[in-house]
PDB file of C-alpha atoms in Angstrom:
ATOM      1  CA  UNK A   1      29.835  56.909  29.670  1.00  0.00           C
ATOM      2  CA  UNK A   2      27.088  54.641  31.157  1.00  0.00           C
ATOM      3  CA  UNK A   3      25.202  53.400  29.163  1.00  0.00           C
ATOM      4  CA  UNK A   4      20.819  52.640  30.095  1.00  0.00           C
ATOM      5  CA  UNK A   5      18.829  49.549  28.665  1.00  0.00           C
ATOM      6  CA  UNK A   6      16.257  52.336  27.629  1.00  0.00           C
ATOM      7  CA  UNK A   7      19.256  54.237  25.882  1.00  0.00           C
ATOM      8  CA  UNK A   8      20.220  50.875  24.696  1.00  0.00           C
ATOM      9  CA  UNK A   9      16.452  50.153  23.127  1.00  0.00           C
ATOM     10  CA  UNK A  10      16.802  53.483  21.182  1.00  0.00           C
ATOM     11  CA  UNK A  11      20.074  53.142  19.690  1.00  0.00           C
ATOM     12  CA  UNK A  12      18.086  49.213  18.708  1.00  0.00           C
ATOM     13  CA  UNK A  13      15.260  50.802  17.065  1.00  0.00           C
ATOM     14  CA  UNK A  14      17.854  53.112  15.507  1.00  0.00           C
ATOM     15  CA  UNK A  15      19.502  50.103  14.112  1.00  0.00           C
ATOM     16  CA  UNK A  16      15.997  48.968  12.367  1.00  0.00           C
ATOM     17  CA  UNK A  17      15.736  51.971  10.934  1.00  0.00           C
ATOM     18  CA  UNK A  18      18.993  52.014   9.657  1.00  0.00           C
ATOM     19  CA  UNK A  19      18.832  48.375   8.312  1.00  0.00           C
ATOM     20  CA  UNK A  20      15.133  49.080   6.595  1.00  0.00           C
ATOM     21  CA  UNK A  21      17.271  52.150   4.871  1.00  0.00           C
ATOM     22  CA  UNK A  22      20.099  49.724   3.096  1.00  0.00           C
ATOM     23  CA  UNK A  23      17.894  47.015   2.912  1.00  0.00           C
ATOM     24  CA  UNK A  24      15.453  49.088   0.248  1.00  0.00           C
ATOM     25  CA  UNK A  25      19.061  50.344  -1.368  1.00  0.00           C
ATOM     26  CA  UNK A  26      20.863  47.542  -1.550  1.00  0.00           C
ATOM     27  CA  UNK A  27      17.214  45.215  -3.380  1.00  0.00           C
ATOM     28  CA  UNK A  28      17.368  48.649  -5.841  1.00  0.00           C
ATOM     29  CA  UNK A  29      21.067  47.815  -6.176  1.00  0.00           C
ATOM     30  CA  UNK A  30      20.935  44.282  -6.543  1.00  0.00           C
ATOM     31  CA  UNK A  31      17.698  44.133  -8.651  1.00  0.00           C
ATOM     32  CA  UNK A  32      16.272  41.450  -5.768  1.00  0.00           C
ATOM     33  CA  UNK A  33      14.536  41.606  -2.271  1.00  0.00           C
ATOM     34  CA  UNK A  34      16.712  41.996   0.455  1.00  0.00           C
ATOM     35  CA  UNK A  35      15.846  41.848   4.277  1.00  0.00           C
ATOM     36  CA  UNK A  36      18.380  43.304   6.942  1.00  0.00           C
ATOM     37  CA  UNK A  37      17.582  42.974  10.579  1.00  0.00           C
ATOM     38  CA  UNK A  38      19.157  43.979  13.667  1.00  0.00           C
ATOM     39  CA  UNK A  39      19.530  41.138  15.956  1.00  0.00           C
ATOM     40  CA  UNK A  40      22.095  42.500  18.307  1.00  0.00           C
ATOM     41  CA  UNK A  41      23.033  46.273  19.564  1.00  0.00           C
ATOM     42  CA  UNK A  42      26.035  46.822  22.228  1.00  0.00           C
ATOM     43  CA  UNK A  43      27.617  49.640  23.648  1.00  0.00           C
ATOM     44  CA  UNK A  44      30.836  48.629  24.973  1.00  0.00           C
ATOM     45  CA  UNK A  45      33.881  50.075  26.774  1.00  0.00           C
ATOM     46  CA  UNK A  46      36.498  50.940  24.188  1.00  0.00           C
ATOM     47  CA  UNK A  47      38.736  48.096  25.567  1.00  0.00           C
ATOM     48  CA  UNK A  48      36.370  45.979  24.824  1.00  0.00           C
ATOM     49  CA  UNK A  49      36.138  45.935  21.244  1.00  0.00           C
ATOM     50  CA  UNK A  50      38.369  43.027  20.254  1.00  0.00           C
ATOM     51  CA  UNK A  51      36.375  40.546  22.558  1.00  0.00           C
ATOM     52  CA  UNK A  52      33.547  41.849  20.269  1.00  0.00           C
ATOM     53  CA  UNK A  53      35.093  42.281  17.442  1.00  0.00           C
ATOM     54  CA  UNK A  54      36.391  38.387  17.441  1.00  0.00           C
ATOM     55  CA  UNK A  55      39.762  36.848  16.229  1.00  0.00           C
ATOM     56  CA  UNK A  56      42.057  39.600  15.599  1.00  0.00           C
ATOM     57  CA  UNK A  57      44.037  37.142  12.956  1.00  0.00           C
ATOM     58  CA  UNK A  58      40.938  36.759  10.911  1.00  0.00           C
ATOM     59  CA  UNK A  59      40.812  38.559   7.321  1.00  0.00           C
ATOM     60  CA  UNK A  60      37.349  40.412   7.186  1.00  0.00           C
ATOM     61  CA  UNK A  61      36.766  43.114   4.618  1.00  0.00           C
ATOM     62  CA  UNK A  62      36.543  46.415   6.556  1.00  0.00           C
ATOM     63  CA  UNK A  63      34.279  49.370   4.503  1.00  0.00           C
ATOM     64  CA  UNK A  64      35.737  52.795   6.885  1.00  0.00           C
ATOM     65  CA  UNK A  65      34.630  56.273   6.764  1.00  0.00           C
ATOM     66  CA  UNK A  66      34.927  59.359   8.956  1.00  0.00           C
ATOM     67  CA  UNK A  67      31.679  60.617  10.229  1.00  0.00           C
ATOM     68  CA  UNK A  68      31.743  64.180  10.561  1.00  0.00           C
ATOM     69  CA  UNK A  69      29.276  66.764  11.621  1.00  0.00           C
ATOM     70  CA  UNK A  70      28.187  67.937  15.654  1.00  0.00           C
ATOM     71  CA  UNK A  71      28.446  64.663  17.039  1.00  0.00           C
ATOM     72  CA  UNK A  72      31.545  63.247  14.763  1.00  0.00           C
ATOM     73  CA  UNK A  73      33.594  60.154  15.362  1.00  0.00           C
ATOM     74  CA  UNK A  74      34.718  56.918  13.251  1.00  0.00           C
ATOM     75  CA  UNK A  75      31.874  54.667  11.282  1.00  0.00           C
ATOM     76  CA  UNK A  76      33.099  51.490  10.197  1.00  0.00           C
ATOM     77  CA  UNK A  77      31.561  47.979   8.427  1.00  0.00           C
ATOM     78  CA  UNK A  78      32.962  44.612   8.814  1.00  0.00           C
ATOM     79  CA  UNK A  79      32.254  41.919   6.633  1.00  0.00           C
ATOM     80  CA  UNK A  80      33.706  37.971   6.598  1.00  0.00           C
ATOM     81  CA  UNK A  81      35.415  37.827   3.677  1.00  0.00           C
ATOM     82  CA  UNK A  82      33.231  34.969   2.640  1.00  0.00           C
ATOM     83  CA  UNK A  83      30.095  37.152   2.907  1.00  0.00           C
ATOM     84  CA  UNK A  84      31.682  40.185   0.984  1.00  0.00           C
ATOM     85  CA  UNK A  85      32.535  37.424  -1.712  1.00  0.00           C
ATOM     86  CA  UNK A  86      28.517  36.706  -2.094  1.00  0.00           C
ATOM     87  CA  UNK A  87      27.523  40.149  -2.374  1.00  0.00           C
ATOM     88  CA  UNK A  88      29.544  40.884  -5.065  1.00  0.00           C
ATOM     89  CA  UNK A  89      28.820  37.643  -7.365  1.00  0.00           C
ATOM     90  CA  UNK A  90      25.573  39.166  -6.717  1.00  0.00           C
ATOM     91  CA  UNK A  91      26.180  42.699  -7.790  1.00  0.00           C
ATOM     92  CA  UNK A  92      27.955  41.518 -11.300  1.00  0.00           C
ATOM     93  CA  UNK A  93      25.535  38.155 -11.686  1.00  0.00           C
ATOM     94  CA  UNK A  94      27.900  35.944 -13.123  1.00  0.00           C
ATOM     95  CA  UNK A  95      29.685  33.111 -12.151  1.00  0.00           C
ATOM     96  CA  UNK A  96      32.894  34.120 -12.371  1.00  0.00           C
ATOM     97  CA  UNK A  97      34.959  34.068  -8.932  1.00  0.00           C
ATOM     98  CA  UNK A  98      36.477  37.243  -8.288  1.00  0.00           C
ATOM     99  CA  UNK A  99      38.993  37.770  -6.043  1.00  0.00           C
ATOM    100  CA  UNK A 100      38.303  40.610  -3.556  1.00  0.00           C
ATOM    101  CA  UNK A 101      41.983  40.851  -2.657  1.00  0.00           C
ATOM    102  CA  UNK A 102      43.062  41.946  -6.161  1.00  0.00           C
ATOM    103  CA  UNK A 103      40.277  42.658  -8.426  1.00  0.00           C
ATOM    104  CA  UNK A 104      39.535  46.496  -8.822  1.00  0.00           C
ATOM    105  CA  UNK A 105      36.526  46.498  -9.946  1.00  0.00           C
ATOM    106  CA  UNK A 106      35.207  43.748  -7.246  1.00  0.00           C
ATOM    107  CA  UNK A 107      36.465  46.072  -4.610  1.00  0.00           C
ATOM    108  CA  UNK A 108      34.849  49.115  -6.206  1.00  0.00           C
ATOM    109  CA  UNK A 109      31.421  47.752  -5.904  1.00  0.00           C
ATOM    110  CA  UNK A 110      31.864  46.430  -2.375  1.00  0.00           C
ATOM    111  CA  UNK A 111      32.825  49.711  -1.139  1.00  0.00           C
ATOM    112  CA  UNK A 112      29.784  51.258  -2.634  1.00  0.00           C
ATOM    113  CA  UNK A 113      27.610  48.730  -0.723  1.00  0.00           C
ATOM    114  CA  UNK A 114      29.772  49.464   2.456  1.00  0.00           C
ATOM    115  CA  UNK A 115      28.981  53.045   1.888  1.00  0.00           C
ATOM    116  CA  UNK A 116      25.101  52.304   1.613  1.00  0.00           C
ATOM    117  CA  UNK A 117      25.003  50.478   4.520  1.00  0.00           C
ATOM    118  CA  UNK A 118      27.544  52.551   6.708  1.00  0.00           C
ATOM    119  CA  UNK A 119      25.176  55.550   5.570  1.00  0.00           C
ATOM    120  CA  UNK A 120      22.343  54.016   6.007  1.00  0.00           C
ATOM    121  CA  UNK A 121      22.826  54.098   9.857  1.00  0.00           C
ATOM    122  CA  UNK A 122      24.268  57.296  10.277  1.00  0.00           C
ATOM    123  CA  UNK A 123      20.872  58.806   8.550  1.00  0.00           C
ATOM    124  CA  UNK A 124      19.368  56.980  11.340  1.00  0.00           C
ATOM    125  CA  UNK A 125      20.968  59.101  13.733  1.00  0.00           C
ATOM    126  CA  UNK A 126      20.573  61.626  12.125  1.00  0.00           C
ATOM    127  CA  UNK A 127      17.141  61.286  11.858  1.00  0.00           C
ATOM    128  CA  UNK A 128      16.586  60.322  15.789  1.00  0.00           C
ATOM    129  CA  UNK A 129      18.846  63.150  17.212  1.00  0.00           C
ATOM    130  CA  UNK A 130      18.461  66.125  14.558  1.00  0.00           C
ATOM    131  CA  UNK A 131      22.272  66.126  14.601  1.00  0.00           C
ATOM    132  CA  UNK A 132      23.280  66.067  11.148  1.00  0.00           C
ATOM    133  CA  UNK A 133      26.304  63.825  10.651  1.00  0.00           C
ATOM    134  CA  UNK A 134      27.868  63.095   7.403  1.00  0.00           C
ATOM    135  CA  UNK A 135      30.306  60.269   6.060  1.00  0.00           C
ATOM    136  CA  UNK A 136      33.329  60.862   4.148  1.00  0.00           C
ATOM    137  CA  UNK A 137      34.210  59.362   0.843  1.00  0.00           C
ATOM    138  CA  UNK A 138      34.341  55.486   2.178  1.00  0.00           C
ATOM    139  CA  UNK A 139      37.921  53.395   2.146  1.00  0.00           C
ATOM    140  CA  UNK A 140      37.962  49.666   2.306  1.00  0.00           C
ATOM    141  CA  UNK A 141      40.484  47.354   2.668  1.00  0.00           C
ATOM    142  CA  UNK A 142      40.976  43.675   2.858  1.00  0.00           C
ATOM    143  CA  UNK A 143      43.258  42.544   5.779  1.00  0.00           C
ATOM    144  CA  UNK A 144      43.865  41.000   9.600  1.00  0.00           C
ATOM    145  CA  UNK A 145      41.178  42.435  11.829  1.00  0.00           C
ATOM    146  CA  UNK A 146      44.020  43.675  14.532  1.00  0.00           C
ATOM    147  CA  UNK A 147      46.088  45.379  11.529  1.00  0.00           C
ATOM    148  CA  UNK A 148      42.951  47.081  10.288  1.00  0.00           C
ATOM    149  CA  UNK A 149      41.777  48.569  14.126  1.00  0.00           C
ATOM    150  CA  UNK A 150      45.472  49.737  14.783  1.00  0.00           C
ATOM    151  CA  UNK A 151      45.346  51.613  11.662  1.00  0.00           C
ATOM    152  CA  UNK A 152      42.094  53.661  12.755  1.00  0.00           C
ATOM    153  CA  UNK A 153      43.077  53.754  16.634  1.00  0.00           C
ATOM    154  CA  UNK A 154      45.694  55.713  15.425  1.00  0.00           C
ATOM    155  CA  UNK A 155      43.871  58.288  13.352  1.00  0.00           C
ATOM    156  CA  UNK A 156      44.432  61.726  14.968  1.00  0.00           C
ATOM    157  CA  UNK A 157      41.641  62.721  17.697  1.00  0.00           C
ATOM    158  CA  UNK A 158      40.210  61.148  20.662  1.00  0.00           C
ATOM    159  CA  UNK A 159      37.774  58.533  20.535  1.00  0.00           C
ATOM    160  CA  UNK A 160      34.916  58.530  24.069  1.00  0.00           C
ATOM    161  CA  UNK A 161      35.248  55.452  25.934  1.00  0.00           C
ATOM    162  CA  UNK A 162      32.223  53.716  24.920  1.00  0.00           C
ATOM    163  CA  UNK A 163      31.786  52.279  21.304  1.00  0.00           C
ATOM    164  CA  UNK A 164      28.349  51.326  19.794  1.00  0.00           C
ATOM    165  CA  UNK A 165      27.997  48.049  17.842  1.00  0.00           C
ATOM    166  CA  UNK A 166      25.486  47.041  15.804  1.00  0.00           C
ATOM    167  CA  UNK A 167      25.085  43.685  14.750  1.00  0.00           C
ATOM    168  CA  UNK A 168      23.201  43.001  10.575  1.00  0.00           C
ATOM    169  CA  UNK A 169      22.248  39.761   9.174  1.00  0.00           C
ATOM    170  CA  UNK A 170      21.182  40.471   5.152  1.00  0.00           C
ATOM    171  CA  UNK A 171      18.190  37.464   3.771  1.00  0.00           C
ATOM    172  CA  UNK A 172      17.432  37.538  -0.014  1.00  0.00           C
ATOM    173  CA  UNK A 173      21.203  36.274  -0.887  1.00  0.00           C
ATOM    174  CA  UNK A 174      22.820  33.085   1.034  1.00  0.00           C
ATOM    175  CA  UNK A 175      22.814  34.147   5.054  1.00  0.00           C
ATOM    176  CA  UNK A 176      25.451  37.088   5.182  1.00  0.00           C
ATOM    177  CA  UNK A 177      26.297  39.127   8.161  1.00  0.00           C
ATOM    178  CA  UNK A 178      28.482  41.759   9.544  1.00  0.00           C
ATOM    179  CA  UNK A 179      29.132  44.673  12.110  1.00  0.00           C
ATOM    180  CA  UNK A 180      28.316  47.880  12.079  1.00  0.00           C
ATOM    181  CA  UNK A 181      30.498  49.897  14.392  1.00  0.00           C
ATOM    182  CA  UNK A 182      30.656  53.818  15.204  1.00  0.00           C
ATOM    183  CA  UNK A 183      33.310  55.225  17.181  1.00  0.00           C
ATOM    184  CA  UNK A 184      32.277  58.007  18.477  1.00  0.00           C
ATOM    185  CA  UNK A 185      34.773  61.133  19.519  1.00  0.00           C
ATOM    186  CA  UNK A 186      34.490  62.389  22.678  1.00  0.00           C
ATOM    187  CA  UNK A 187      31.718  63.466  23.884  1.00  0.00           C
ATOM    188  CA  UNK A 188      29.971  62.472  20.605  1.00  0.00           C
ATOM    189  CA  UNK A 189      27.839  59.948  21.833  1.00  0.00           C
ATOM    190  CA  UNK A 190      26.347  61.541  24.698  1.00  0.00           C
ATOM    191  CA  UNK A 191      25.336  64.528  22.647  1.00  0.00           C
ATOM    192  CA  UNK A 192      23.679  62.274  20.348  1.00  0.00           C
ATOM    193  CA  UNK A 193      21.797  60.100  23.472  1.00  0.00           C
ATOM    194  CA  UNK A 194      21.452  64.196  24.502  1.00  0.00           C
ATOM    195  CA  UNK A 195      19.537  65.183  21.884  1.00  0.00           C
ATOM    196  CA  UNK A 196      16.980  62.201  21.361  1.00  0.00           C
ATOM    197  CA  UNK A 197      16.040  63.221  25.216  1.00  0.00           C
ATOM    198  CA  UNK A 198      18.004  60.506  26.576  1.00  0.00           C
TER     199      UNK A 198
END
């Protein structure tokens, strides 16, 4: 579907909101202020989303859930690997290196802040459309970003032709971004855009 620059300002603001939601989580989480803004928000063809995405060859750790609900679809949160590395020497407040690819309990922690910020936006949505939409128990995993969007492309259903994208920069730790990115099912996101009288 076609997407306006008015629908385009909503789904922003919606973005604000989100990132004002896991930006008051994550400082309870992390026992320090955190700001999250929202400096980008696209809605792109479907084909499009590895010119978005970036360099498919390029290890990111990917926080995935399954949005379900009236309006359900895929939600999923990209991090650099580098950034995902800060946030959790942040969350245990030592020193010691851990290694995201193999340490359990380093993983654990990052999925939990994937799932606050993943749930932060679909509350958002929520709140803006009165479509209630709730995320699955959150799965994360540490690879290539090509392997990683295969492995959800190919998740049973059909996904509309238009993804929405929300760029997040975090402040209150050293500069950390990442993606936000719901793919919607079909039909989902025009009975979301629906519903906010859009």
């Amino acid at each position: 579907m076609e997407v306006t620059q008015c629908q385009l300002d909503a789904l922003r603001e919606i973005g604000n909101i989100g990132s004002g939601h896991a930006a008051t989580a994550l400082s309870t989480l992390l026992q320090r202020r955190i700001d999250m803004s929202v400096p980008e928000v696209w809605a792109v063809p479907f084909e499009q989303i590895t010119a978005i995405v970036g360099q498919l060859d390029t290890p990111q750790a990917v926080i995935y859930v399954k949005v379900e609900g009236a309006a359900p679809g895929k939600a999923v949160f990209f991090f650099p690997v580098e950034s995902a590395g800060i946030v959790v020497q942040a969350l245990f407040g030592n020193s010691e290196e851990r290694d995201l690819f193999s340490d359990e309990m380093a993983q654990s922690a990052l999925k939990e802040v994937g799932n606050i910020l993943v749930s932060s936006f679909l509350i958002a949505l929520t709140e803006f459309s009165g479509i209630p939409l709730q995320a699955s128990v959150p799965a994360l995993s540490i690879d290539m970003i090509g392997a990683l969007l295969d492995a959800i492309f190919l998740e049973e259903g059909t996904l509309d032709d238009t993804v929405l994208f929300i760029d997040t920069q975090l402040s209150g730790l050293p500069k950390i971004e990442g993606q936000f990115i719901f793919l919607p099912d079909e039909g989902s996101l025009e009975k979301l855009l629906g519903a906010m009288g859009l």
